[in-house]
Short mmCIF file of C-alpha atoms and ligand atoms in Angstrom, two decimals:
data_model
loop_
_atom_site.label_atom_id
_atom_site.label_comp_id
_atom_site.label_asym_id
_atom_site.label_seq_id
_atom_site.Cartn_x
_atom_site.Cartn_y
_atom_site.Cartn_z
CA MET A 1 -15.39 189.25 120.06
CA LYS A 2 -16.40 188.25 116.54
CA LEU A 3 -15.06 184.94 115.15
CA LEU A 4 -12.97 186.68 112.47
CA ASP A 5 -11.44 189.00 115.06
CA ARG A 6 -10.68 186.03 117.31
CA CYS A 7 -8.88 184.23 114.47
CA LEU A 8 -6.87 187.32 113.51
CA THR A 9 -5.91 187.88 117.13
CA ALA A 10 -4.75 184.28 117.50
CA LEU A 11 -2.59 184.59 114.36
CA MET A 12 -0.90 187.78 115.54
CA PRO A 13 2.20 186.23 117.17
CA LEU A 14 2.93 184.30 113.95
CA LEU A 15 3.09 187.37 111.74
CA PRO A 16 6.42 188.45 110.19
CA ARG A 17 8.15 191.42 111.81
CA ALA A 18 7.99 193.58 108.68
CA LEU A 19 4.23 193.20 108.52
CA VAL A 20 3.71 193.84 112.23
CA TRP A 21 5.89 196.95 111.93
CA ARG A 22 3.58 198.41 109.26
CA VAL A 23 0.82 198.54 111.85
CA ALA A 24 2.90 198.83 115.02
CA LYS A 25 4.74 201.99 113.97
CA ARG A 26 1.62 203.87 114.99
CA TYR A 27 1.99 202.59 118.59
CA VAL A 28 5.78 202.47 118.95
CA ALA A 29 8.08 205.44 118.41
CA GLY A 30 10.91 203.36 116.94
CA VAL A 31 14.03 201.59 118.10
CA THR A 32 16.50 204.29 119.12
CA VAL A 33 16.48 207.14 121.64
CA GLU A 34 16.59 209.54 118.69
CA ASP A 35 13.39 207.93 117.30
CA ALA A 36 11.76 208.43 120.71
CA LEU A 37 12.83 212.07 120.98
CA SER A 38 11.55 212.75 117.50
CA ALA A 39 8.11 211.36 118.51
CA VAL A 40 8.19 213.49 121.65
CA ARG A 41 8.98 216.63 119.63
CA ASP A 42 5.93 215.92 117.49
CA ILE A 43 3.75 215.36 120.58
CA ASN A 44 5.08 218.53 122.24
CA SER A 45 4.33 220.54 119.09
CA ARG A 46 0.68 219.48 119.45
CA GLY A 47 0.53 220.82 123.01
CA ALA A 48 0.94 217.54 124.92
CA SER A 49 3.77 216.20 127.05
CA ALA A 50 5.19 212.68 127.00
CA THR A 51 6.34 209.77 129.11
CA LEU A 52 9.04 207.55 127.65
CA ASP A 53 9.08 203.81 128.22
CA ILE A 54 11.93 201.58 127.06
CA LEU A 55 10.32 198.37 125.88
CA GLY A 56 11.68 195.19 127.36
CA GLU A 57 10.61 191.65 127.89
CA GLU A 58 11.01 189.74 131.14
CA ILE A 59 14.58 189.65 132.47
CA SER A 60 16.32 186.81 134.28
CA THR A 61 19.84 188.11 135.02
CA VAL A 62 21.49 190.84 137.06
CA GLU A 63 23.33 192.02 133.95
CA GLU A 64 20.05 192.66 132.14
CA ALA A 65 18.74 194.61 135.15
CA ASP A 66 21.94 196.71 135.20
CA ARG A 67 21.63 197.36 131.48
CA ASN A 68 18.06 198.61 131.97
CA ARG A 69 19.22 200.97 134.74
CA ASP A 70 21.97 202.35 132.50
CA ALA A 71 19.61 202.72 129.53
CA TYR A 72 17.18 204.80 131.59
CA ILE A 73 19.98 207.01 132.92
CA GLU A 74 21.16 207.62 129.34
CA LEU A 75 17.57 208.32 128.33
CA LEU A 76 17.22 210.96 131.06
CA ASP A 77 20.41 212.62 129.81
CA ALA A 78 19.09 212.56 126.24
CA ILE A 79 15.75 214.10 127.31
CA ASP A 80 17.68 216.85 129.05
CA ALA A 81 20.06 217.45 126.15
CA GLY A 82 17.16 217.41 123.67
CA GLY A 83 15.20 219.98 125.66
CA VAL A 84 11.92 218.07 125.22
CA ASP A 85 8.94 217.89 127.60
CA ALA A 86 9.10 214.26 128.70
CA ASN A 87 9.53 212.18 131.81
CA ILE A 88 10.06 208.41 132.18
CA SER A 89 8.17 205.32 133.31
CA ILE A 90 9.90 202.19 134.56
CA LYS A 91 8.82 198.64 135.36
CA PRO A 92 10.25 197.25 138.63
CA THR A 93 10.65 193.72 137.22
CA ALA A 94 12.95 195.15 134.52
CA PHE A 95 15.17 196.34 137.38
CA GLY A 96 15.24 192.89 138.98
CA LEU A 97 12.31 192.99 141.42
CA HIS A 98 11.85 189.23 141.04
CA LEU A 99 15.59 188.56 141.43
CA ASP A 100 16.47 190.60 144.53
CA GLU A 101 14.25 193.37 145.89
CA GLY A 102 17.12 195.18 147.64
CA ALA A 103 19.28 195.31 144.51
CA ALA A 104 16.26 196.36 142.43
CA PHE A 105 15.67 199.23 144.86
CA GLU A 106 19.27 200.43 144.41
CA ARG A 107 18.95 200.37 140.62
CA VAL A 108 15.66 202.26 140.65
CA LYS A 109 17.16 204.74 143.09
CA ALA A 110 20.15 205.35 140.80
CA VAL A 111 17.75 206.35 138.00
CA LEU A 112 15.70 208.49 140.35
CA VAL A 113 18.81 210.32 141.56
CA ARG A 114 19.67 211.23 137.97
CA ALA A 115 16.07 212.30 137.33
CA ARG A 116 16.13 214.49 140.43
CA ASP A 117 19.48 216.03 139.47
CA LEU A 118 18.06 216.90 136.05
CA GLY A 119 14.77 218.21 137.48
CA ASN A 120 12.85 215.33 135.94
CA PHE A 121 10.25 212.84 137.16
CA MET A 122 10.00 209.05 137.16
CA ARG A 123 6.82 206.99 137.42
CA ILE A 124 6.79 203.37 138.50
CA ASP A 125 4.39 201.40 136.28
CA MET A 126 2.20 198.82 137.99
CA GLU A 127 2.62 195.26 136.75
CA ASP A 128 0.64 192.12 137.59
CA SER A 129 -0.79 191.48 141.06
CA SER A 130 2.21 189.39 142.19
CA THR A 131 4.20 192.65 142.24
CA THR A 132 1.68 195.13 143.72
CA THR A 133 2.74 194.94 147.37
CA ALA A 134 6.46 195.04 146.54
CA THR A 135 5.99 197.91 144.07
CA LEU A 136 4.13 200.03 146.63
CA GLY A 137 6.83 199.16 149.18
CA LEU A 138 9.50 200.28 146.72
CA TYR A 139 7.67 203.58 146.25
CA ARG A 140 7.37 204.20 150.02
CA SER A 141 11.06 203.39 150.54
CA LEU A 142 12.01 205.96 147.88
CA ARG A 143 9.73 208.57 149.44
CA GLY A 144 11.17 207.63 152.84
CA GLU A 145 14.62 208.60 151.50
CA GLY A 146 13.25 212.04 150.62
CA PHE A 147 12.55 211.70 146.90
CA THR A 148 9.52 213.65 145.70
CA ASN A 149 10.04 213.23 141.93
CA VAL A 150 8.51 209.76 141.86
CA GLY A 151 4.96 208.58 141.21
CA ILE A 152 3.01 205.32 141.14
CA VAL A 153 0.20 203.67 139.23
CA LEU A 154 -2.94 202.11 140.68
CA GLN A 155 -5.29 199.87 138.72
CA ALA A 156 -9.04 200.40 139.06
CA TYR A 157 -9.82 196.71 138.55
CA MET A 158 -8.01 195.62 141.72
CA HIS A 159 -10.21 194.95 144.75
CA ARG A 160 -7.48 196.44 146.95
CA THR A 161 -7.16 199.79 145.18
CA LEU A 162 -9.49 201.93 147.35
CA GLN A 163 -7.73 200.55 150.44
CA ASP A 164 -4.30 201.28 148.88
CA ILE A 165 -5.36 204.89 148.28
CA SER A 166 -6.48 205.31 151.86
CA ASP A 167 -3.28 203.62 153.15
CA HIS A 168 -1.17 206.13 151.18
CA THR A 169 -3.10 209.33 151.99
CA GLU A 170 -0.27 210.71 154.12
CA TRP A 171 2.18 210.39 151.21
CA GLN A 172 -0.10 212.28 148.78
CA PRO A 173 1.32 210.26 145.89
CA ASP A 174 1.47 211.50 142.33
CA TYR A 175 -0.76 208.84 140.78
CA ARG A 176 -1.53 207.43 137.39
CA LEU A 177 -4.91 205.72 137.47
CA CYS A 178 -5.62 203.07 134.82
CA LYS A 179 -8.06 200.18 134.51
CA GLY A 180 -5.35 197.49 134.65
CA ILE A 181 -4.02 195.48 131.75
CA TYR A 182 -3.05 192.07 133.20
CA VAL A 183 -5.41 189.11 133.29
CA GLU A 184 -6.19 188.61 136.98
CA PRO A 185 -8.48 186.12 138.74
CA GLU A 186 -11.75 187.30 140.28
CA GLU A 187 -10.39 186.98 143.84
CA VAL A 188 -7.90 189.72 142.91
CA ALA A 189 -9.65 191.90 140.35
CA ILE A 190 -13.14 193.06 139.42
CA GLN A 191 -14.17 191.42 136.13
CA GLY A 192 -17.18 193.43 134.89
CA ARG A 193 -16.56 196.49 132.72
CA GLY A 194 -19.26 198.60 134.41
CA GLU A 195 -18.00 197.74 137.90
CA ILE A 196 -14.39 198.51 136.90
CA ASN A 197 -15.49 201.92 135.60
CA ASP A 198 -17.44 202.63 138.82
CA ASN A 199 -14.39 201.69 140.87
CA TYR A 200 -12.25 203.90 138.59
CA MET A 201 -14.46 206.87 139.42
CA ALA A 202 -14.46 206.09 143.16
CA ALA A 203 -10.65 205.87 143.07
CA LEU A 204 -10.31 209.10 141.10
CA GLN A 205 -12.50 211.01 143.56
CA SER A 206 -10.65 209.57 146.53
CA MET A 207 -7.23 210.47 145.05
CA LEU A 208 -8.26 214.03 144.20
CA ARG A 209 -9.95 214.62 147.57
CA SER A 210 -6.81 213.51 149.40
CA GLY A 211 -4.82 216.18 147.51
CA SER A 212 -2.97 213.93 145.07
CA PHE A 213 -2.16 214.71 141.44
CA VAL A 214 -3.75 212.14 139.10
CA GLY A 215 -2.82 211.10 135.57
CA ILE A 216 -6.19 209.90 134.26
CA ALA A 217 -5.01 207.14 131.92
CA THR A 218 -7.81 205.86 129.71
CA HIS A 219 -9.14 205.90 126.15
CA ASP A 220 -12.65 204.93 127.25
CA HIS A 221 -14.85 207.83 126.10
CA ALA A 222 -17.46 207.23 128.82
CA LEU A 223 -14.77 207.28 131.48
CA VAL A 224 -13.16 210.41 130.02
CA ASP A 225 -16.56 212.16 130.13
CA ARG A 226 -17.19 211.05 133.71
CA SER A 227 -13.67 212.12 134.72
CA MET A 228 -14.17 215.54 133.14
CA GLU A 229 -17.35 215.97 135.20
CA CYS A 230 -15.50 214.81 138.30
CA VAL A 231 -12.54 217.20 137.90
CA ALA A 232 -14.91 220.09 137.22
CA SER A 233 -15.95 219.82 140.87
CA CYS A 234 -12.99 218.07 142.57
CA ASP A 235 -10.21 219.98 140.76
CA SER A 236 -11.83 223.19 139.58
CA GLU A 237 -8.44 224.95 139.24
CA GLY A 238 -7.15 222.15 137.01
CA THR A 239 -3.85 221.79 138.88
CA GLN A 240 -4.38 218.25 140.15
CA HIS A 241 -4.91 216.26 136.98
CA GLU A 242 -3.88 215.49 133.44
CA PHE A 243 -5.18 212.93 130.98
CA GLN A 244 -2.83 210.24 129.73
CA MET A 245 -3.06 208.11 126.59
CA LEU A 246 -0.91 205.59 124.74
CA LEU A 247 0.88 206.68 121.57
CA GLY A 248 -1.27 206.08 118.51
CA VAL A 249 -4.50 205.22 120.32
CA ASP A 250 -7.48 207.46 119.49
CA PRO A 251 -5.77 210.76 118.56
CA VAL A 252 -9.22 212.31 118.02
CA LEU A 253 -10.01 211.82 121.69
CA GLY A 254 -6.61 213.32 122.56
CA GLY A 255 -7.42 216.39 120.45
CA ARG A 256 -10.74 216.79 122.21
CA ILE A 257 -9.10 216.59 125.65
CA LEU A 258 -6.65 219.36 124.68
CA ASN A 259 -9.36 221.49 123.07
CA GLU A 260 -11.39 221.31 126.26
CA GLY A 261 -8.48 222.81 128.17
CA HIS A 262 -7.05 219.73 129.93
CA ARG A 263 -3.43 218.73 129.99
CA LEU A 264 -2.54 215.59 128.05
CA ARG A 265 0.46 213.29 128.33
CA ILE A 266 1.23 210.62 125.75
CA TYR A 267 2.97 207.40 126.80
CA VAL A 268 5.63 206.66 124.21
CA PRO A 269 7.12 203.15 124.08
CA PHE A 270 10.25 202.54 122.05
CA GLY A 271 13.21 200.16 121.87
CA HIS A 272 14.55 196.94 120.43
CA ASP A 273 11.77 194.87 122.00
CA TRP A 274 9.06 196.60 119.95
CA TYR A 275 7.88 193.33 118.31
CA ALA A 276 6.67 191.56 121.47
CA TYR A 277 5.06 194.77 122.75
CA SER A 278 3.32 195.37 119.45
CA THR A 279 1.84 191.91 119.08
CA ARG A 280 0.44 192.24 122.62
CA ARG A 281 -1.11 195.66 121.78
CA LEU A 282 -2.57 194.30 118.56
CA GLN A 283 -4.07 191.36 120.41
CA GLU A 284 -5.68 193.74 122.92
CA ASN A 285 -7.57 195.55 120.18
CA PRO A 286 -8.98 192.90 117.82
CA THR A 287 -10.34 195.37 115.30
CA ILE A 288 -6.75 196.39 114.62
CA GLY A 289 -6.19 192.85 113.33
CA ARG A 290 -8.13 193.90 110.26
CA TYR A 291 -5.59 196.65 109.58
CA VAL A 292 -2.79 194.09 109.75
CA PHE A 293 -4.44 192.08 107.05
CA LYS A 294 -5.15 195.13 104.94
CA ALA A 295 -1.44 195.94 105.22
CA LEU A 296 -0.67 192.40 104.11
CA PHE A 297 -2.72 192.83 100.94
CA ARG A 298 -1.29 196.28 100.28
CA ARG A 299 2.18 194.83 100.59
CA LYS A 300 1.40 192.23 97.95
CA ALA A 301 -0.24 194.71 95.57
CA PRO A 302 1.89 195.70 92.54
P1 FDA B 1 -10.90 200.22 127.14
O1 FDA B 1 -10.13 198.98 127.38
O2 FDA B 1 -12.34 200.24 127.38
O3 FDA B 1 -10.49 200.87 125.81
C1 FDA B 1 -11.21 201.94 125.23
C2 FDA B 1 -10.91 201.94 123.74
O4 FDA B 1 -9.57 202.37 123.54
C3 FDA B 1 -10.98 200.56 123.09
O5 FDA B 1 -12.22 200.29 122.57
C4 FDA B 1 -9.93 200.62 122.03
O6 FDA B 1 -10.51 201.15 120.83
C5 FDA B 1 -8.94 201.60 122.53
N1 FDA B 1 -7.76 200.97 123.12
C6 FDA B 1 -7.55 200.74 124.42
N2 FDA B 1 -6.33 200.20 124.64
C7 FDA B 1 -5.77 200.06 123.43
C8 FDA B 1 -4.53 199.56 122.96
N3 FDA B 1 -3.60 199.09 123.79
N4 FDA B 1 -4.28 199.58 121.65
C9 FDA B 1 -5.19 200.06 120.77
N5 FDA B 1 -6.39 200.56 121.15
C10 FDA B 1 -6.69 200.56 122.44
N6 FDA B 1 -1.99 199.15 132.80
C11 FDA B 1 -1.37 198.57 133.87
O7 FDA B 1 -1.79 197.51 134.31
N7 FDA B 1 -0.27 199.17 134.43
C12 FDA B 1 0.21 200.35 133.99
O8 FDA B 1 1.20 200.86 134.55
C13 FDA B 1 -0.44 200.98 132.89
N8 FDA B 1 0.00 202.17 132.39
C14 FDA B 1 -0.76 202.83 131.42
C15 FDA B 1 -0.39 204.10 131.01
C16 FDA B 1 -1.19 204.80 130.12
C17 FDA B 1 -0.82 206.19 129.72
C18 FDA B 1 -2.38 204.19 129.61
C19 FDA B 1 -3.30 204.93 128.68
C20 FDA B 1 -2.72 202.91 129.98
C21 FDA B 1 -1.91 202.21 130.88
N9 FDA B 1 -2.22 200.91 131.26
C22 FDA B 1 -1.55 200.34 132.31
C23 FDA B 1 -3.23 200.13 130.49
C24 FDA B 1 -4.61 200.26 131.09
O9 FDA B 1 -4.65 199.59 132.32
C25 FDA B 1 -5.69 199.66 130.17
O10 FDA B 1 -5.49 198.30 130.03
C26 FDA B 1 -5.74 200.26 128.76
O11 FDA B 1 -5.54 201.64 128.81
C27 FDA B 1 -7.11 199.99 128.12
O12 FDA B 1 -8.12 200.50 128.94
P2 FDA B 1 -8.93 201.83 128.60
O13 FDA B 1 -9.10 202.55 129.90
O14 FDA B 1 -8.26 202.60 127.55
O15 FDA B 1 -10.38 201.35 128.22
#
């Protein structure tokens, strides 16, 4: 990373909300459910579907976990009433995974019941490695109770991922495959970019060959090209995969994916906690720091 980019990245958390919003509005749909549905309508009109994520920072109380459950149930109702093509993604820690696994299971199940009753689908995001085993356990427990409208995420950088795929073959999970966003030590996760991409491809092939549906979640052009080659042989009918991207990231790539006849789903974060999410996203992509500063100068211009 260049020195200037490093400095801009370090300054990011100190920036005023109004300035961050000027850049972040590209990556966050807004604050309210109506903002989110409006973004989904736009995405749907371009031929893609969406996944809605209510932004939230770490929770520490049962009441916060209950509020998150209720917010997702209301969101499912709003998706249904709005008639848009969108499902939801949840984070187990937002439902109290670190407080009480049993109670977290009940909350997640309550959302899943509503999703099932509305004919919708819920994916469980994968968080840092301290939650991987519990998150996969949560998924199996839900499947064990007969739910089929639930999917999981595996991260290509984890050493354990190929083993996790083979351990779950009998469940034929609906997967999202991503590289992995959390900083993990080398005992837990592969560190080199090339090796992560090779493991991504090995995981994708293994998932498709075992009959699973895979959401190929990446903006890495090389990986998108390799995945397109892979699905041409492993999923020639095109029924077992879609590409997934984050709102606002590389729309040109998204257009290309659609033009080449693949399905595309856009992950749409929204909610009151947009500021913390946005500063993290901006820090992940240092070149975006330059846009923040351009916005700063534009703001000061007469
Ligand atoms: P790479 O990091 O190589 O990025 C390729 C290019 O895309 C970059 O050069 C940059 O230009 C652009 N880019 C990538 N990420 C960006 C960002 N955030 N903002 C702006 N530009 C960006 N992770 C996880 O651990 N658990 C999860 O549940 C999920 N869920 C998830 C859903 C979806 C739909 C996506 C697309 C991603 C995730 N992730 C995730 C995040 C994922 O693990 C990964 O960290 C990011 O997608 C970045 O990796 P890429 O594969 O895009 O490649």
